[in-house]
Short mmCIF file of the C-alpha atoms (twelve columns), coordinates in Angstrom:
data_MODEL
# 
_entry.id   MODEL 
# 
loop_
_atom_site.group_PDB 
_atom_site.id 
_atom_site.type_symbol 
_atom_site.label_atom_id 
_atom_site.label_alt_id 
_atom_site.label_comp_id 
_atom_site.label_asym_id 
_atom_site.label_seq_id 
_atom_site.Cartn_x 
_atom_site.Cartn_y 
_atom_site.Cartn_z 
_atom_site.pdbx_PDB_model_num 
ATOM 1  C CA . MET A 1  -52.663 23.256  1.792   1 
ATOM 2  C CA . THR A 2  -51.675 23.899  5.381   1 
ATOM 3  C CA . PRO A 3  -48.078 24.527  6.432   1 
ATOM 4  C CA . PRO A 4  -46.455 21.887  8.634   1 
ATOM 5  C CA . ALA A 5  -46.681 22.437  12.342  1 
ATOM 6  C CA . ALA A 6  -43.620 24.198  13.683  1 
ATOM 7  C CA . GLY A 7  -44.044 23.427  17.326  1 
ATOM 8  C CA . PRO A 8  -41.433 22.147  19.774  1 
ATOM 9  C CA . ASP A 9  -42.522 18.564  19.114  1 
ATOM 10 C CA . ARG A 10 -41.756 18.916  15.421  1 
ATOM 11 C CA . VAL A 11 -38.304 20.379  16.196  1 
ATOM 12 C CA . ALA A 12 -37.552 17.454  18.511  1 
ATOM 13 C CA . VAL A 13 -38.594 14.993  15.802  1 
ATOM 14 C CA . GLU A 14 -36.413 16.739  13.217  1 
ATOM 15 C CA . LEU A 15 -33.441 16.729  15.604  1 
ATOM 16 C CA . ALA A 16 -33.908 13.024  16.272  1 
ATOM 17 C CA . GLU A 17 -33.995 12.323  12.528  1 
ATOM 18 C CA . LEU A 18 -30.899 14.455  12.040  1 
ATOM 19 C CA . ARG A 19 -29.068 12.555  14.787  1 
ATOM 20 C CA . GLY A 20 -30.017 9.281   13.129  1 
ATOM 21 C CA . GLU A 21 -28.730 10.470  9.759   1 
ATOM 22 C CA . ILE A 22 -25.498 11.694  11.338  1 
ATOM 23 C CA . ARG A 23 -24.967 8.374   13.135  1 
ATOM 24 C CA . THR A 24 -25.628 6.475   9.923   1 
ATOM 25 C CA . SER A 25 -23.203 8.684   8.005   1 
ATOM 26 C CA . PHE A 26 -20.518 8.261   10.654  1 
ATOM 27 C CA . ALA A 27 -21.007 4.488   10.584  1 
ATOM 28 C CA . GLU A 28 -20.588 4.477   6.803   1 
ATOM 29 C CA . LEU A 29 -17.535 6.711   7.078   1 
ATOM 30 C CA . ASN A 30 -15.989 4.464   9.721   1 
ATOM 31 C CA . GLY A 31 -16.575 1.469   7.472   1 
ATOM 32 C CA . ARG A 32 -14.858 3.197   4.574   1 
ATOM 33 C CA . ILE A 33 -11.936 4.242   6.774   1 
ATOM 34 C CA . ASP A 34 -11.554 0.667   8.025   1 
ATOM 35 C CA . LEU A 35 -11.493 -0.556  4.426   1 
ATOM 36 C CA . VAL A 36 -8.868  2.024   3.474   1 
ATOM 37 C CA . LEU A 37 -6.723  1.042   6.466   1 
ATOM 38 C CA . GLN A 38 -6.992  -2.619  5.530   1 
ATOM 39 C CA . ARG A 39 -5.972  -1.889  1.949   1 
ATOM 40 C CA . THR A 40 -3.111  0.322   3.147   1 
ATOM 41 C CA . GLU A 41 -1.774  -2.451  5.369   1 
ATOM 42 C CA . ALA A 42 -1.986  -4.920  2.490   1 
ATOM 43 C CA . THR A 43 -0.215  -2.460  0.193   1 
ATOM 44 C CA . GLU A 44 2.538   -1.894  2.763   1 
ATOM 45 C CA . GLY A 45 3.051   -5.663  2.938   1 
ATOM 46 C CA . ASP A 46 3.238   -5.897  -0.852  1 
ATOM 47 C CA . VAL A 47 5.719   -3.018  -1.027  1 
ATOM 48 C CA . SER A 48 7.886   -4.641  1.632   1 
ATOM 49 C CA . GLU A 49 7.846   -7.941  -0.264  1 
ATOM 50 C CA . LEU A 50 8.742   -6.214  -3.525  1 
ATOM 51 C CA . ASP A 51 11.562  -4.327  -1.792  1 
ATOM 52 C CA . ASP A 52 12.998  -7.630  -0.576  1 
ATOM 53 C CA . ARG A 53 12.741  -9.105  -4.075  1 
ATOM 54 C CA . VAL A 54 14.427  -6.089  -5.689  1 
ATOM 55 C CA . THR A 55 17.224  -6.223  -3.122  1 
ATOM 56 C CA . ALA A 56 17.783  -9.913  -3.892  1 
ATOM 57 C CA . LEU A 57 17.842  -9.183  -7.630  1 
ATOM 58 C CA . GLU A 58 20.304  -6.344  -7.147  1 
ATOM 59 C CA . ARG A 59 22.654  -8.703  -5.319  1 
ATOM 60 C CA . LYS A 60 22.492  -11.165 -8.198  1 
ATOM 61 C CA . VAL A 61 23.034  -8.442  -10.800 1 
ATOM 62 C CA . TRP A 62 26.124  -7.228  -8.935  1 
ATOM 63 C CA . ALA A 63 27.528  -10.786 -8.843  1 
ATOM 64 C CA . LEU A 64 27.270  -11.323 -12.616 1 
ATOM 65 C CA . PRO A 65 29.734  -8.592  -13.644 1 
ATOM 66 C CA . SER A 66 32.137  -9.830  -10.973 1 
ATOM 67 C CA . VAL A 67 31.973  -13.357 -12.372 1 
ATOM 68 C CA . GLY A 68 32.509  -11.956 -15.884 1 
ATOM 69 C CA . ALA A 69 35.547  -9.954  -14.748 1 
ATOM 70 C CA . VAL A 70 37.107  -12.931 -12.957 1 
ATOM 71 C CA . THR A 71 36.491  -15.125 -15.996 1 
ATOM 72 C CA . GLY A 72 38.115  -12.502 -18.231 1 
ATOM 73 C CA . VAL A 73 41.189  -12.251 -15.998 1 
ATOM 74 C CA . ILE A 74 41.551  -16.044 -15.905 1 
ATOM 75 C CA . GLY A 75 41.191  -16.218 -19.693 1 
ATOM 76 C CA . ALA A 76 43.806  -13.494 -20.159 1 
ATOM 77 C CA . ALA A 77 46.190  -15.236 -17.768 1 
ATOM 78 C CA . THR A 78 45.696  -18.522 -19.592 1 
ATOM 79 C CA . GLY A 79 46.395  -16.798 -22.911 1 
ATOM 80 C CA . ILE A 80 49.578  -15.202 -21.604 1 
ATOM 81 C CA . VAL A 81 50.789  -18.534 -20.215 1 
ATOM 82 C CA . ALA A 82 50.060  -20.220 -23.571 1 
ATOM 83 C CA . LEU A 83 52.035  -17.521 -25.476 1 
ATOM 84 C CA . MET A 84 55.056  -17.903 -23.230 1 
ATOM 85 C CA . ARG A 85 55.461  -21.626 -23.814 1 
# 
């Protein structure tokens, strides 16, 4: 078995192959980064939508105890008026 030729032509060929592999790897990496950015943007949109929904629910939850307190005060006032007659 003879060893492969190690001349300048062989080095140039190896460098060209290495450049091709590096370009291919960078292209794959760029594709993955683009996918991650797309998913991140979609996630940010979902988080923003959920934040809006939670804020709306918090407003409704705050209103319910207020309605209960007002109803209780009205009921107490009605009871007091009924006792005084």
